[in-house]
PDB file of C-alpha atoms in Angstrom:
ATOM      1  CA  UNK A  48      -0.044  -0.108  -0.010  1.00 49.00           C
ATOM      2  CA  UNK A  49       1.015   3.253  -0.081  1.00 55.00           C
ATOM      3  CA  UNK A  50       2.538   5.691   2.033  1.00 66.00           C
ATOM      4  CA  UNK A  51       3.670   3.702   4.984  1.00 78.00           C
ATOM      5  CA  UNK A  52       3.613   0.927   7.489  1.00 86.00           C
ATOM      6  CA  UNK A  53       1.863   2.024   9.882  1.00 87.00           C
ATOM      7  CA  UNK A  54      -0.891   3.041   6.974  1.00 82.00           C
ATOM      8  CA  UNK A  55      -0.596   0.125   5.998  1.00 84.00           C
ATOM      9  CA  UNK A  56      -1.566  -1.561   9.863  1.00 89.00           C
ATOM     10  CA  UNK A  57      -3.939   0.532  10.191  1.00 89.00           C
ATOM     11  CA  UNK A  58      -5.743  -0.513   7.280  1.00 86.00           C
ATOM     12  CA  UNK A  59      -5.301  -3.733   7.613  1.00 87.00           C
ATOM     13  CA  UNK A  60      -6.351  -4.011  11.075  1.00 92.00           C
ATOM     14  CA  UNK A  61      -9.350  -1.949   9.980  1.00 89.00           C
ATOM     15  CA  UNK A  62     -10.362  -3.699   7.233  1.00 87.00           C
ATOM     16  CA  UNK A  63     -10.084  -6.953   8.616  1.00 91.00           C
ATOM     17  CA  UNK A  64     -12.710  -5.892  11.381  1.00 91.00           C
ATOM     18  CA  UNK A  65     -15.013  -5.123   8.639  1.00 88.00           C
ATOM     19  CA  UNK A  66     -14.528  -8.213   7.537  1.00 88.00           C
ATOM     20  CA  UNK A  67     -15.156  -9.987  10.513  1.00 93.00           C
ATOM     21  CA  UNK A  68     -18.490  -9.133  10.089  1.00 91.00           C
ATOM     22  CA  UNK A  69     -19.362 -10.248   7.381  1.00 91.00           C
ATOM     23  CA  UNK A  70     -18.445 -13.530   7.877  1.00 94.00           C
ATOM     24  CA  UNK A  71     -19.967 -13.402  11.214  1.00 93.00           C
ATOM     25  CA  UNK A  72     -22.876 -12.357   9.049  1.00 90.00           C
ATOM     26  CA  UNK A  73     -22.172 -14.862   6.459  1.00 92.00           C
ATOM     27  CA  UNK A  74     -22.563 -18.250   9.347  1.00 87.00           C
ATOM     28  CA  UNK A  75     -26.375 -19.437   7.929  1.00 84.00           C
ATOM     29  CA  UNK A  76     -25.325 -18.729   5.050  1.00 86.00           C
ATOM     30  CA  UNK A  77     -22.586 -20.846   3.683  1.00 90.00           C
ATOM     31  CA  UNK A  78     -22.192 -20.491  -0.344  1.00 93.00           C
ATOM     32  CA  UNK A  79     -21.110 -17.010   1.389  1.00 94.00           C
ATOM     33  CA  UNK A  80     -19.246 -17.421   3.042  1.00 95.00           C
ATOM     34  CA  UNK A  81     -16.027 -18.091   0.880  1.00 95.00           C
ATOM     35  CA  UNK A  82     -16.621 -14.243  -0.428  1.00 94.00           C
ATOM     36  CA  UNK A  83     -17.224 -12.443   3.198  1.00 93.00           C
ATOM     37  CA  UNK A  84     -14.085 -14.529   4.167  1.00 94.00           C
ATOM     38  CA  UNK A  85     -12.572 -12.183   1.405  1.00 92.00           C
ATOM     39  CA  UNK A  86     -12.170  -8.487   3.325  1.00 90.00           C
ATOM     40  CA  UNK A  87     -10.253 -10.613   6.049  1.00 93.00           C
ATOM     41  CA  UNK A  88      -8.023 -12.036   4.433  1.00 93.00           C
ATOM     42  CA  UNK A  89      -7.282  -9.029   2.387  1.00 89.00           C
ATOM     43  CA  UNK A  90      -6.638  -6.807   5.690  1.00 90.00           C
ATOM     44  CA  UNK A  91      -4.270  -9.470   6.849  1.00 93.00           C
ATOM     45  CA  UNK A  92      -2.332  -9.418   3.984  1.00 91.00           C
ATOM     46  CA  UNK A  93      -2.235  -5.055   4.192  1.00 89.00           C
ATOM     47  CA  UNK A  94      -0.891  -6.452   8.038  1.00 93.00           C
ATOM     48  CA  UNK A  95       1.475  -8.771   5.954  1.00 94.00           C
ATOM     49  CA  UNK A  96       2.974  -5.513   4.034  1.00 93.00           C
ATOM     50  CA  UNK A  97       3.343  -3.827   7.088  1.00 93.00           C
ATOM     51  CA  UNK A  98       6.388  -6.675   7.761  1.00 94.00           C
ATOM     52  CA  UNK A  99       7.614  -6.028   5.250  1.00 94.00           C
ATOM     53  CA  UNK A 100       7.504  -2.116   5.337  1.00 93.00           C
ATOM     54  CA  UNK A 101       9.365  -2.883   8.752  1.00 92.00           C
ATOM     55  CA  UNK A 102      11.998  -5.155   6.999  1.00 93.00           C
ATOM     56  CA  UNK A 103      12.584  -2.733   4.313  1.00 93.00           C
ATOM     57  CA  UNK A 104      11.294  -5.457   1.511  1.00 91.00           C
ATOM     58  CA  UNK A 105      14.037  -8.182   0.827  1.00 94.00           C
ATOM     59  CA  UNK A 106      13.058 -11.537   0.419  1.00 94.00           C
ATOM     60  CA  UNK A 107      12.594 -13.052   3.883  1.00 94.00           C
ATOM     61  CA  UNK A 108       8.943 -14.908   5.393  1.00 96.00           C
ATOM     62  CA  UNK A 109       6.713 -11.580   5.043  1.00 96.00           C
ATOM     63  CA  UNK A 110       7.739 -11.199   1.780  1.00 96.00           C
ATOM     64  CA  UNK A 111       6.873 -14.331   1.062  1.00 96.00           C
ATOM     65  CA  UNK A 112       3.853 -14.293   2.866  1.00 97.00           C
ATOM     66  CA  UNK A 113       2.423 -11.312   0.764  1.00 94.00           C
ATOM     67  CA  UNK A 114       3.204 -12.855  -2.487  1.00 95.00           C
ATOM     68  CA  UNK A 115       1.345 -16.383  -1.982  1.00 97.00           C
ATOM     69  CA  UNK A 116      -1.869 -15.016  -0.994  1.00 95.00           C
ATOM     70  CA  UNK A 117      -1.243 -12.225  -3.569  1.00 93.00           C
ATOM     71  CA  UNK A 118      -0.357 -13.847  -6.754  1.00 94.00           C
ATOM     72  CA  UNK A 119      -1.417 -17.804  -6.219  1.00 97.00           C
ATOM     73  CA  UNK A 120      -4.404 -17.735  -3.653  1.00 97.00           C
ATOM     74  CA  UNK A 121      -5.756 -14.942  -4.847  1.00 95.00           C
ATOM     75  CA  UNK A 122      -6.000 -15.929  -8.039  1.00 96.00           C
ATOM     76  CA  UNK A 123      -8.242 -19.632  -7.161  1.00 98.00           C
ATOM     77  CA  UNK A 124      -9.837 -17.486  -4.276  1.00 97.00           C
ATOM     78  CA  UNK A 125     -12.007 -15.036  -5.961  1.00 96.00           C
ATOM     79  CA  UNK A 126     -13.604 -16.991  -8.939  1.00 97.00           C
ATOM     80  CA  UNK A 127     -14.114 -20.223  -6.881  1.00 98.00           C
ATOM     81  CA  UNK A 128     -15.923 -17.488  -3.926  1.00 97.00           C
ATOM     82  CA  UNK A 129     -18.004 -15.812  -6.759  1.00 97.00           C
ATOM     83  CA  UNK A 130     -18.936 -19.405  -7.726  1.00 96.00           C
ATOM     84  CA  UNK A 131     -20.563 -20.282  -4.412  1.00 95.00           C
ATOM     85  CA  UNK A 132     -22.242 -17.203  -3.639  1.00 94.00           C
ATOM     86  CA  UNK A 133     -23.651 -16.721  -7.807  1.00 93.00           C
ATOM     87  CA  UNK A 134     -26.970 -17.018  -9.261  1.00 91.00           C
ATOM     88  CA  UNK A 135     -27.636 -20.866 -10.017  1.00 91.00           C
ATOM     89  CA  UNK A 136     -27.654 -19.285 -13.807  1.00 92.00           C
ATOM     90  CA  UNK A 137     -24.917 -17.741 -13.664  1.00 94.00           C
ATOM     91  CA  UNK A 138     -22.661 -20.939 -13.103  1.00 93.00           C
ATOM     92  CA  UNK A 139     -21.688 -22.153 -16.440  1.00 95.00           C
ATOM     93  CA  UNK A 140     -20.450 -19.151 -17.602  1.00 97.00           C
ATOM     94  CA  UNK A 141     -18.613 -18.685 -13.865  1.00 97.00           C
ATOM     95  CA  UNK A 142     -16.275 -21.496 -14.826  1.00 97.00           C
ATOM     96  CA  UNK A 143     -14.266 -19.844 -17.797  1.00 97.00           C
ATOM     97  CA  UNK A 144     -13.258 -17.479 -15.168  1.00 98.00           C
ATOM     98  CA  UNK A 145     -12.265 -20.770 -12.638  1.00 98.00           C
ATOM     99  CA  UNK A 146      -9.949 -22.341 -15.037  1.00 98.00           C
ATOM    100  CA  UNK A 147      -8.292 -19.247 -16.114  1.00 98.00           C
ATOM    101  CA  UNK A 148      -7.965 -18.801 -11.955  1.00 98.00           C
ATOM    102  CA  UNK A 149      -7.238 -22.560 -11.361  1.00 98.00           C
ATOM    103  CA  UNK A 150      -4.387 -22.534 -13.934  1.00 98.00           C
ATOM    104  CA  UNK A 151      -3.040 -19.184 -13.495  1.00 97.00           C
ATOM    105  CA  UNK A 152      -2.876 -19.949  -9.713  1.00 98.00           C
ATOM    106  CA  UNK A 153      -1.092 -23.329 -10.745  1.00 97.00           C
ATOM    107  CA  UNK A 154       1.557 -21.423 -12.759  1.00 96.00           C
ATOM    108  CA  UNK A 155       2.279 -18.696  -9.885  1.00 97.00           C
ATOM    109  CA  UNK A 156       1.940 -20.965  -7.377  1.00 97.00           C
ATOM    110  CA  UNK A 157       5.217 -23.313  -9.329  1.00 96.00           C
ATOM    111  CA  UNK A 158       6.962 -20.196 -10.275  1.00 96.00           C
ATOM    112  CA  UNK A 159       6.868 -18.479  -6.519  1.00 96.00           C
ATOM    113  CA  UNK A 160       8.416 -22.414  -5.700  1.00 96.00           C
ATOM    114  CA  UNK A 161      11.749 -21.864  -8.144  1.00 95.00           C
ATOM    115  CA  UNK A 162      12.123 -18.384  -7.183  1.00 95.00           C
ATOM    116  CA  UNK A 163      12.870 -15.857  -5.443  1.00 95.00           C
ATOM    117  CA  UNK A 164      10.713 -12.945  -5.229  1.00 95.00           C
ATOM    118  CA  UNK A 165      11.623  -9.524  -3.916  1.00 94.00           C
ATOM    119  CA  UNK A 166      10.429  -6.268  -2.294  1.00 93.00           C
ATOM    120  CA  UNK A 167      11.308  -3.112  -3.535  1.00 91.00           C
ATOM    121  CA  UNK A 168      10.861  -0.365  -0.336  1.00 89.00           C
ATOM    122  CA  UNK A 169      10.337   2.913  -3.620  1.00 84.00           C
ATOM    123  CA  UNK A 170       9.329   5.994  -1.428  1.00 80.00           C
ATOM    124  CA  UNK A 171       5.670   5.608  -0.735  1.00 79.00           C
ATOM    125  CA  UNK A 172       5.262   2.417  -2.686  1.00 83.00           C
ATOM    126  CA  UNK A 173       6.274  -1.044  -1.807  1.00 86.00           C
ATOM    127  CA  UNK A 174       8.159  -3.113  -5.374  1.00 85.00           C
ATOM    128  CA  UNK A 175       7.121  -6.886  -6.294  1.00 89.00           C
ATOM    129  CA  UNK A 176       9.720  -8.371  -8.284  1.00 90.00           C
ATOM    130  CA  UNK A 177       9.234 -12.210  -9.714  1.00 89.00           C
ATOM    131  CA  UNK A 178      10.713 -12.136 -13.089  1.00 86.00           C
ATOM    132  CA  UNK A 179       7.653 -14.264 -14.369  1.00 87.00           C
ATOM    133  CA  UNK A 180       7.474 -15.983 -17.703  1.00 85.00           C
ATOM    134  CA  UNK A 181       5.105 -15.485 -20.087  1.00 88.00           C
ATOM    135  CA  UNK A 182       3.874 -12.298 -17.856  1.00 87.00           C
ATOM    136  CA  UNK A 183       0.724 -11.080 -20.287  1.00 90.00           C
ATOM    137  CA  UNK A 184      -0.589 -14.470 -20.670  1.00 95.00           C
ATOM    138  CA  UNK A 185      -1.072 -14.976 -16.672  1.00 94.00           C
ATOM    139  CA  UNK A 186      -1.890 -10.723 -16.319  1.00 90.00           C
ATOM    140  CA  UNK A 187      -4.906 -12.065 -18.713  1.00 94.00           C
ATOM    141  CA  UNK A 188      -5.402 -15.319 -17.102  1.00 96.00           C
ATOM    142  CA  UNK A 189      -4.608 -13.862 -13.359  1.00 94.00           C
ATOM    143  CA  UNK A 190      -8.110 -10.703 -14.564  1.00 93.00           C
ATOM    144  CA  UNK A 191      -9.962 -13.266 -16.157  1.00 97.00           C
ATOM    145  CA  UNK A 192     -10.412 -15.225 -13.213  1.00 97.00           C
ATOM    146  CA  UNK A 193     -10.860 -12.128 -10.475  1.00 95.00           C
ATOM    147  CA  UNK A 194     -12.503  -8.949 -12.195  1.00 94.00           C
ATOM    148  CA  UNK A 195     -13.943 -11.454 -15.058  1.00 96.00           C
ATOM    149  CA  UNK A 196     -15.252 -13.321 -11.815  1.00 97.00           C
ATOM    150  CA  UNK A 197     -17.146 -10.527 -10.284  1.00 95.00           C
ATOM    151  CA  UNK A 198     -18.052  -8.852 -13.999  1.00 95.00           C
ATOM    152  CA  UNK A 199     -19.872 -12.011 -14.380  1.00 96.00           C
ATOM    153  CA  UNK A 200     -21.652 -13.402 -11.373  1.00 95.00           C
ATOM    154  CA  UNK A 201     -25.120 -12.431 -12.478  1.00 91.00           C
ATOM    155  CA  UNK A 202     -25.605  -9.807  -9.392  1.00 93.00           C
ATOM    156  CA  UNK A 203     -25.565  -5.928  -8.749  1.00 91.00           C
ATOM    157  CA  UNK A 204     -23.505  -6.294  -5.861  1.00 90.00           C
ATOM    158  CA  UNK A 205     -20.957  -8.114  -6.986  1.00 94.00           C
ATOM    159  CA  UNK A 206     -20.466  -6.925 -10.732  1.00 94.00           C
ATOM    160  CA  UNK A 207     -20.494  -2.923  -8.768  1.00 91.00           C
ATOM    161  CA  UNK A 208     -17.688  -4.729  -7.029  1.00 90.00           C
ATOM    162  CA  UNK A 209     -15.944  -6.502  -9.626  1.00 91.00           C
ATOM    163  CA  UNK A 210     -16.704  -2.677 -11.642  1.00 91.00           C
ATOM    164  CA  UNK A 211     -14.310  -0.962  -8.468  1.00 87.00           C
ATOM    165  CA  UNK A 212     -11.622  -3.992  -7.938  1.00 88.00           C
ATOM    166  CA  UNK A 213     -11.435  -3.217 -12.663  1.00 86.00           C
ATOM    167  CA  UNK A 214     -11.454   0.667 -11.764  1.00 86.00           C
ATOM    168  CA  UNK A 215      -7.968   0.350  -8.783  1.00 81.00           C
ATOM    169  CA  UNK A 216      -6.201  -2.243 -11.796  1.00 81.00           C
ATOM    170  CA  UNK A 217      -6.132   0.695 -14.383  1.00 83.00           C
ATOM    171  CA  UNK A 218      -5.298   3.119 -12.600  1.00 81.00           C
ATOM    172  CA  UNK A 219      -2.697   1.673 -10.421  1.00 73.00           C
ATOM    173  CA  UNK A 220      -1.141   0.626 -13.675  1.00 73.00           C
ATOM    174  CA  UNK A 221      -1.500   4.025 -14.636  1.00 73.00           C
ATOM    175  CA  UNK A 222       0.093   5.217 -11.658  1.00 68.00           C
ATOM    176  CA  UNK A 223       2.082   3.327 -10.260  1.00 61.00           C
ATOM    177  CA  UNK A 224       3.633   0.690 -13.295  1.00 63.00           C
ATOM    178  CA  UNK A 225       6.433  -0.743 -11.151  1.00 61.00           C
ATOM    179  CA  UNK A 226       4.808  -0.952  -8.047  1.00 61.00           C
ATOM    180  CA  UNK A 227       1.226  -2.307  -9.558  1.00 63.00           C
ATOM    181  CA  UNK A 228       0.865  -5.227  -7.584  1.00 73.00           C
ATOM    182  CA  UNK A 229       1.150  -3.499  -4.611  1.00 70.00           C
ATOM    183  CA  UNK A 230      -1.271  -0.703  -4.965  1.00 75.00           C
ATOM    184  CA  UNK A 231      -3.797  -2.702  -6.780  1.00 70.00           C
ATOM    185  CA  UNK A 232      -3.950  -4.920  -4.068  1.00 70.00           C
ATOM    186  CA  UNK A 233      -4.542  -2.113  -1.186  1.00 71.00           C
ATOM    187  CA  UNK A 234      -7.246  -0.816  -3.904  1.00 73.00           C
ATOM    188  CA  UNK A 235      -8.734  -3.701  -4.078  1.00 78.00           C
ATOM    189  CA  UNK A 236      -8.779  -3.991   0.554  1.00 76.00           C
ATOM    190  CA  UNK A 237     -10.633  -1.429   0.730  1.00 76.00           C
ATOM    191  CA  UNK A 238     -12.627  -1.617  -2.175  1.00 80.00           C
ATOM    192  CA  UNK A 239     -13.244  -5.527  -0.455  1.00 82.00           C
ATOM    193  CA  UNK A 240     -15.352  -3.156   2.735  1.00 80.00           C
ATOM    194  CA  UNK A 241     -18.678  -3.239   0.484  1.00 85.00           C
ATOM    195  CA  UNK A 242     -18.786  -6.893   0.816  1.00 88.00           C
ATOM    196  CA  UNK A 243     -19.513  -6.520   4.493  1.00 85.00           C
ATOM    197  CA  UNK A 244     -23.348  -4.402   2.704  1.00 86.00           C
ATOM    198  CA  UNK A 245     -23.484  -6.768   0.161  1.00 88.00           C
ATOM    199  CA  UNK A 246     -23.428  -9.842   2.528  1.00 87.00           C
ATOM    200  CA  UNK A 247     -25.680  -7.916   5.319  1.00 80.00           C
ATOM    201  CA  UNK A 248     -28.446  -6.574   2.670  1.00 75.00           C
ATOM    202  CA  UNK A 249     -31.498  -8.614   2.589  1.00 63.00           C
ATOM    203  CA  UNK A 250     -32.498 -10.794  -0.307  1.00 55.00           C
ATOM    204  CA  UNK A 251     -36.033 -11.381  -1.870  1.00 40.00           C
ATOM    205  CA  UNK A 252     -38.524 -13.196   0.421  1.00 33.00           C
ATOM    206  CA  UNK A 253     -37.221 -15.912   1.577  1.00 32.00           C
ATOM    207  CA  UNK A 254     -33.507 -15.980  -0.152  1.00 47.00           C
ATOM    208  CA  UNK A 255     -30.743 -14.671   1.625  1.00 46.00           C
ATOM    209  CA  UNK A 256     -28.469 -11.694   0.358  1.00 47.00           C
ATOM    210  CA  UNK A 257     -27.159 -13.950  -2.624  1.00 50.00           C
ATOM    211  CA  UNK A 258     -31.034 -14.694  -3.799  1.00 51.00           C
ATOM    212  CA  UNK A 259     -30.185 -18.188  -3.058  1.00 51.00           C
ATOM    213  CA  UNK A 260     -33.408 -20.241  -0.764  1.00 45.00           C
ATOM    214  CA  UNK A 261     -32.862 -20.356   2.760  1.00 38.00           C
TER     215      UNK A 261
END
């Protein structure tokens, strides 16, 4: 995230707390639990980056943990979570971003297992370097898995979240190309707070927030 370790720590703690509310609200709606837990995961991710700041970057455990969450884990978590929560009519088309997420996650996991990820403090941002092979293809698969699954979810709340995350990706790439991953993850973490409102909203009579029968 931009600015400092303190900014990451404060933002991460706040997002995690909001996410805990979402998880508590989703306990009776099992299909929404993976999405409800996303702010908790992303908030924890920001807290880990605070440790990266404290370590002045480098290749230590905090850097590796940050990269594992940002790259292979989220590439698979998001499409799986959206598939679980989406209306029945949208599930077939969501198999495409799910397949993209699985393939992208496997490629990223292999790269992390065979290469060294390095974090570098660059002013008020953190840049991460991994040396991805076929980076354009992997980035395309990652965007399809994450933003694509949200836009294809068939639910206005999730589509709105997807639009916000997509805008964040475009802004981060335009303004901080070398620190793109870090700044986009921070933007996504802040945007994920909206999932708490989505989880807690009342659905139509006889359904939960995602439109599933109770």
